[in-house]
GROMACS .gro file of N, CA and C in nm:
model
  231
    1UNK      N    1  13.901  -7.723  -7.861
    1UNK     CA    2  13.964  -7.612  -7.816
    1UNK      C    3  14.019  -7.612  -7.669
    2UNK      N    4  14.131  -7.575  -7.657
    2UNK     CA    5  14.176  -7.600  -7.497
    2UNK      C    6  14.181  -7.443  -7.436
    3UNK      N    7  14.191  -7.450  -7.310
    3UNK     CA    8  14.195  -7.341  -7.231
    3UNK      C    9  14.339  -7.277  -7.244
    4UNK      N   10  14.330  -7.141  -7.244
    4UNK     CA   11  14.445  -7.060  -7.253
    4UNK      C   12  14.475  -6.977  -7.116
    5UNK      N   13  14.593  -6.989  -7.070
    5UNK     CA   14  14.614  -6.910  -6.941
    5UNK      C   15  14.624  -6.758  -6.961
    6UNK      N   16  14.566  -6.684  -6.873
    6UNK     CA   17  14.554  -6.535  -6.897
    6UNK      C   18  14.705  -6.480  -6.891
    7UNK      N   19  14.791  -6.550  -6.802
    7UNK     CA   20  14.914  -6.495  -6.796
    7UNK      C   21  14.994  -6.511  -6.936
    8UNK      N   22  14.951  -6.609  -7.014
    8UNK     CA   23  15.027  -6.633  -7.137
    8UNK      C   24  14.977  -6.543  -7.248
    9UNK      N   25  14.834  -6.523  -7.257
    9UNK     CA   26  14.777  -6.448  -7.366
    9UNK      C   27  14.627  -6.413  -7.325
   10UNK      N   28  14.596  -6.293  -7.357
   10UNK     CA   29  14.448  -6.247  -7.332
   10UNK      C   30  14.383  -6.253  -7.456
   11UNK      N   31  14.238  -6.277  -7.457
   11UNK     CA   32  14.158  -6.284  -7.575
   11UNK      C   33  14.149  -6.139  -7.649
   12UNK      N   34  14.107  -6.146  -7.770
   12UNK     CA   35  14.069  -6.014  -7.832
   12UNK      C   36  13.943  -5.953  -7.759
   13UNK      N   37  13.959  -5.811  -7.754
   13UNK     CA   38  13.854  -5.748  -7.681
   13UNK      C   39  13.715  -5.761  -7.763
   14UNK      N   40  13.624  -5.757  -7.682
   14UNK     CA   41  13.471  -5.772  -7.736
   14UNK      C   42  13.432  -5.900  -7.783
   15UNK      N   43  13.509  -6.009  -7.756
   15UNK     CA   44  13.478  -6.156  -7.816
   15UNK      C   45  13.440  -6.223  -7.697
   16UNK      N   46  13.313  -6.297  -7.710
   16UNK     CA   47  13.261  -6.366  -7.593
   16UNK      C   48  13.351  -6.483  -7.571
   17UNK      N   49  13.384  -6.520  -7.445
   17UNK     CA   50  13.476  -6.623  -7.396
   17UNK      C   51  13.408  -6.696  -7.268
   18UNK      N   52  13.449  -6.813  -7.253
   18UNK     CA   53  13.434  -6.889  -7.134
   18UNK      C   54  13.545  -6.842  -7.049
   19UNK      N   55  13.514  -6.796  -6.926
   19UNK     CA   56  13.621  -6.753  -6.840
   19UNK      C   57  13.625  -6.835  -6.702
   20UNK      N   58  13.737  -6.871  -6.655
   20UNK     CA   59  13.757  -6.965  -6.539
   20UNK      C   60  13.871  -6.919  -6.454
   21UNK      N   61  13.837  -6.921  -6.324
   21UNK     CA   62  13.928  -6.889  -6.206
   21UNK      C   63  13.967  -7.015  -6.146
   22UNK      N   64  14.094  -7.061  -6.159
   22UNK     CA   65  14.136  -7.188  -6.103
   22UNK      C   66  14.131  -7.189  -5.951
   23UNK      N   67  14.174  -7.078  -5.895
   23UNK     CA   68  14.167  -7.063  -5.754
   23UNK      C   69  14.043  -7.073  -5.690
   24UNK      N   70  13.941  -7.018  -5.745
   24UNK     CA   71  13.802  -7.013  -5.679
   24UNK      C   72  13.704  -7.125  -5.749
   25UNK      N   73  13.740  -7.166  -5.858
   25UNK     CA   74  13.641  -7.261  -5.941
   25UNK      C   75  13.529  -7.188  -6.005
   26UNK      N   76  13.539  -7.048  -6.005
   26UNK     CA   77  13.435  -6.979  -6.084
   26UNK      C   78  13.436  -6.978  -6.222
   27UNK      N   79  13.316  -7.001  -6.291
   27UNK     CA   80  13.298  -7.001  -6.434
   27UNK      C   81  13.210  -6.893  -6.474
   28UNK      N   82  13.248  -6.820  -6.579
   28UNK     CA   83  13.147  -6.711  -6.629
   28UNK      C   84  13.169  -6.705  -6.772
   29UNK      N   85  13.072  -6.653  -6.838
   29UNK     CA   86  13.078  -6.617  -6.979
   29UNK      C   87  13.100  -6.463  -6.981
   30UNK      N   88  13.191  -6.409  -7.062
   30UNK     CA   89  13.216  -6.265  -7.064
   30UNK      C   90  13.321  -6.223  -7.178
   31UNK      N   91  13.371  -6.111  -7.168
   31UNK     CA   92  13.472  -6.056  -7.269
   31UNK      C   93  13.559  -5.960  -7.210
   32UNK      N   94  13.661  -5.933  -7.270
   32UNK     CA   95  13.765  -5.832  -7.227
   32UNK      C   96  13.723  -5.703  -7.305
   33UNK      N   97  13.712  -5.588  -7.225
   33UNK     CA   98  13.669  -5.464  -7.276
   33UNK      C   99  13.778  -5.364  -7.240
   34UNK      N  100  13.797  -5.286  -7.349
   34UNK     CA  101  13.897  -5.184  -7.345
   34UNK      C  102  13.842  -5.048  -7.330
   35UNK      N  103  13.886  -4.973  -7.245
   35UNK     CA  104  13.843  -4.820  -7.239
   35UNK      C  105  13.981  -4.743  -7.209
   36UNK      N  106  13.960  -4.617  -7.207
   36UNK     CA  107  14.075  -4.532  -7.211
   36UNK      C  108  14.182  -4.548  -7.092
   37UNK      N  109  14.125  -4.600  -6.971
   37UNK     CA  110  14.209  -4.616  -6.866
   37UNK      C  111  14.249  -4.765  -6.839
   38UNK      N  112  14.234  -4.854  -6.935
   38UNK     CA  113  14.266  -4.988  -6.929
   38UNK      C  114  14.181  -5.091  -6.991
   39UNK      N  115  14.207  -5.210  -6.949
   39UNK     CA  116  14.118  -5.327  -7.001
   39UNK      C  117  14.058  -5.401  -6.880
   40UNK      N  118  13.926  -5.438  -6.886
   40UNK     CA  119  13.862  -5.495  -6.790
   40UNK      C  120  13.778  -5.621  -6.825
   41UNK      N  121  13.756  -5.714  -6.740
   41UNK     CA  122  13.668  -5.821  -6.773
   41UNK      C  123  13.515  -5.772  -6.765
   42UNK      N  124  13.436  -5.814  -6.857
   42UNK     CA  125  13.304  -5.796  -6.844
   42UNK      C  126  13.218  -5.928  -6.846
   43UNK      N  127  13.112  -5.927  -6.780
   43UNK     CA  128  13.031  -6.054  -6.755
   43UNK      C  129  12.902  -6.045  -6.836
   44UNK      N  130  12.863  -6.155  -6.893
   44UNK     CA  131  12.747  -6.165  -6.965
   44UNK      C  132  12.610  -6.144  -6.897
   45UNK      N  133  12.524  -6.075  -6.946
   45UNK     CA  134  12.397  -6.047  -6.878
   45UNK      C  135  12.302  -6.171  -6.893
   46UNK      N  136  12.333  -6.275  -6.953
   46UNK     CA  137  12.252  -6.387  -6.977
   46UNK      C  138  12.168  -6.385  -7.112
   47UNK      N  139  12.165  -6.282  -7.184
   47UNK     CA  140  12.088  -6.283  -7.313
   47UNK      C  141  12.187  -6.302  -7.426
   48UNK      N  142  12.160  -6.395  -7.510
   48UNK     CA  143  12.238  -6.430  -7.625
   48UNK      C  144  12.174  -6.416  -7.740
   49UNK      N  145  12.256  -6.381  -7.859
   49UNK     CA  146  12.209  -6.366  -7.994
   49UNK      C  147  12.315  -6.411  -8.091
   50UNK      N  148  12.258  -6.422  -8.210
   50UNK     CA  149  12.354  -6.470  -8.320
   50UNK      C  150  12.395  -6.345  -8.396
   51UNK      N  151  12.510  -6.331  -8.435
   51UNK     CA  152  12.574  -6.221  -8.497
   51UNK      C  153  12.680  -6.268  -8.588
   52UNK      N  154  12.649  -6.268  -8.722
   52UNK     CA  155  12.750  -6.323  -8.834
   52UNK      C  156  12.812  -6.458  -8.786
   53UNK      N  157  12.723  -6.550  -8.746
   53UNK     CA  158  12.774  -6.687  -8.719
   53UNK      C  159  12.835  -6.705  -8.581
   54UNK      N  160  12.832  -6.602  -8.497
   54UNK     CA  161  12.882  -6.610  -8.370
   54UNK      C  162  12.788  -6.589  -8.267
   55UNK      N  163  12.807  -6.650  -8.149
   55UNK     CA  164  12.710  -6.626  -8.032
   55UNK      C  165  12.765  -6.502  -7.958
   56UNK      N  166  12.672  -6.413  -7.941
   56UNK     CA  167  12.717  -6.277  -7.880
   56UNK      C  168  12.633  -6.248  -7.760
   57UNK      N  169  12.666  -6.171  -7.671
   57UNK     CA  170  12.588  -6.141  -7.559
   57UNK      C  171  12.641  -6.004  -7.510
   58UNK      N  172  12.535  -5.919  -7.462
   58UNK     CA  173  12.575  -5.791  -7.393
   58UNK      C  174  12.648  -5.831  -7.257
   59UNK      N  175  12.757  -5.771  -7.238
   59UNK     CA  176  12.823  -5.794  -7.114
   59UNK      C  177  12.847  -5.660  -7.036
   60UNK      N  178  12.842  -5.684  -6.914
   60UNK     CA  179  12.833  -5.561  -6.816
   60UNK      C  180  12.963  -5.569  -6.734
   61UNK      N  181  13.019  -5.438  -6.723
   61UNK     CA  182  13.146  -5.417  -6.640
   61UNK      C  183  13.083  -5.398  -6.487
   62UNK      N  184  13.131  -5.491  -6.399
   62UNK     CA  185  13.079  -5.486  -6.261
   62UNK      C  186  13.184  -5.493  -6.176
   63UNK      N  187  13.235  -5.598  -6.118
   63UNK     CA  188  13.328  -5.607  -6.018
   63UNK      C  189  13.476  -5.615  -6.088
   64UNK      N  190  13.572  -5.622  -6.004
   64UNK     CA  191  13.705  -5.648  -6.067
   64UNK      C  192  13.732  -5.795  -6.070
   65UNK      N  193  13.691  -5.865  -6.169
   65UNK     CA  194  13.703  -6.008  -6.182
   65UNK      C  195  13.843  -6.042  -6.205
   66UNK      N  196  13.889  -6.164  -6.150
   66UNK     CA  197  14.019  -6.217  -6.179
   66UNK      C  198  13.990  -6.352  -6.248
   67UNK      N  199  14.048  -6.379  -6.357
   67UNK     CA  200  14.041  -6.511  -6.437
   67UNK      C  201  14.180  -6.561  -6.462
   68UNK      N  202  14.186  -6.691  -6.449
   68UNK     CA  203  14.322  -6.759  -6.474
   68UNK      C  204  14.325  -6.821  -6.620
   69UNK      N  205  14.204  -6.853  -6.674
   69UNK     CA  206  14.210  -6.922  -6.796
   69UNK      C  207  14.091  -6.867  -6.881
   70UNK      N  208  14.090  -6.886  -7.014
   70UNK     CA  209  13.981  -6.848  -7.096
   70UNK      C  210  13.981  -6.934  -7.229
   71UNK      N  211  13.867  -6.936  -7.295
   71UNK     CA  212  13.863  -6.994  -7.443
   71UNK      C  213  13.752  -6.933  -7.501
   72UNK      N  214  13.760  -6.903  -7.627
   72UNK     CA  215  13.653  -6.845  -7.700
   72UNK      C  216  13.532  -6.936  -7.717
   73UNK      N  217  13.416  -6.887  -7.705
   73UNK     CA  218  13.288  -6.952  -7.729
   73UNK      C  219  13.292  -6.992  -7.874
   74UNK      N  220  13.268  -7.120  -7.907
   74UNK     CA  221  13.273  -7.158  -8.044
   74UNK      C  222  13.170  -7.095  -8.137
   75UNK      N  223  13.200  -7.079  -8.270
   75UNK     CA  224  13.123  -7.032  -8.370
   75UNK      C  225  13.005  -7.117  -8.391
   76UNK      N  226  12.892  -7.064  -8.445
   76UNK     CA  227  12.775  -7.151  -8.472
   76UNK      C  228  12.812  -7.230  -8.603
   77UNK      N  229  12.741  -7.339  -8.631
   77UNK     CA  230  12.760  -7.408  -8.754
   77UNK      C  231  12.697  -7.339  -8.870
   0.00000   0.00000   0.00000
Protein backbone atom coordinates (compact mmCIF):
# COMPACT_ATOMS: atom_id res chain seq x y z
CA UNK A 1 0.00 0.00 0.00
CA UNK A 2 1.40 3.39 -0.90
CA UNK A 3 1.04 6.75 0.81
CA UNK A 4 -1.68 9.12 -0.41
CA UNK A 5 -1.24 12.89 -0.32
CA UNK A 6 -3.87 14.65 1.77
CA UNK A 7 -4.18 17.39 -0.85
CA UNK A 8 -5.26 14.72 -3.38
CA UNK A 9 -7.64 12.71 -1.21
CA UNK A 10 -8.64 12.29 2.43
CA UNK A 11 -9.35 8.95 4.09
CA UNK A 12 -12.82 7.80 5.11
CA UNK A 13 -13.81 9.15 8.51
CA UNK A 14 -13.38 6.92 11.55
CA UNK A 15 -10.93 4.58 9.79
CA UNK A 16 -7.53 4.08 11.44
CA UNK A 17 -4.62 5.38 9.34
CA UNK A 18 -0.91 5.96 9.46
CA UNK A 19 -0.47 9.72 9.28
CA UNK A 20 2.70 11.52 8.19
CA UNK A 21 3.82 15.14 8.05
CA UNK A 22 6.54 15.47 5.41
CA UNK A 23 7.64 18.87 6.70
CA UNK A 24 8.19 17.87 10.35
CA UNK A 25 8.82 14.13 9.95
CA UNK A 26 6.01 13.43 12.44
CA UNK A 27 4.31 10.02 12.26
CA UNK A 28 1.08 9.18 14.12
CA UNK A 29 -1.76 6.68 14.12
CA UNK A 30 -5.14 8.31 13.94
CA UNK A 31 -8.27 8.96 11.95
CA UNK A 32 -10.33 11.69 10.39
CA UNK A 33 -13.34 12.67 12.50
CA UNK A 34 -16.36 14.62 11.30
CA UNK A 35 -18.45 16.83 13.56
CA UNK A 36 -21.02 19.46 12.69
CA UNK A 37 -18.49 22.29 12.28
CA UNK A 38 -15.90 20.41 10.19
CA UNK A 39 -13.50 17.51 9.96
CA UNK A 40 -10.49 17.05 12.21
CA UNK A 41 -7.59 14.67 12.65
CA UNK A 42 -7.71 12.58 15.82
CA UNK A 43 -4.77 10.68 17.30
CA UNK A 44 -4.75 7.14 18.72
CA UNK A 45 -4.58 6.80 22.50
CA UNK A 46 -2.30 3.76 22.07
CA UNK A 47 -4.85 1.08 22.92
CA UNK A 48 -5.74 -1.24 20.04
CA UNK A 49 -8.41 -3.87 19.48
CA UNK A 50 -9.71 -6.09 16.72
CA UNK A 51 -13.10 -5.28 15.22
CA UNK A 52 -14.46 -7.25 12.25
CA UNK A 53 -10.98 -8.09 10.97
CA UNK A 54 -9.62 -4.57 11.37
CA UNK A 55 -7.27 -2.99 13.85
CA UNK A 56 -9.15 -0.24 15.67
CA UNK A 57 -8.18 2.29 18.32
CA UNK A 58 -9.90 4.97 20.34
CA UNK A 59 -8.70 8.28 19.01
CA UNK A 60 -8.70 11.64 20.72
CA UNK A 61 -9.25 15.07 19.27
CA UNK A 62 -6.45 17.23 20.66
CA UNK A 63 -4.33 19.74 18.76
CA UNK A 64 -4.86 21.04 15.26
CA UNK A 65 -2.70 18.42 13.54
CA UNK A 66 -1.43 18.87 10.00
CA UNK A 67 -0.59 15.83 7.89
CA UNK A 68 0.68 15.69 4.32
CA UNK A 69 0.26 11.94 3.68
CA UNK A 70 -1.78 9.01 4.95
CA UNK A 71 -2.46 5.31 4.38
CA UNK A 72 -4.94 2.91 5.94
CA UNK A 73 -3.70 0.51 8.59
CA UNK A 74 -3.89 -2.92 6.91
CA UNK A 75 -6.66 -5.38 7.76
CA UNK A 76 -5.82 -8.40 9.88
CA UNK A 77 -5.35 -11.77 8.16
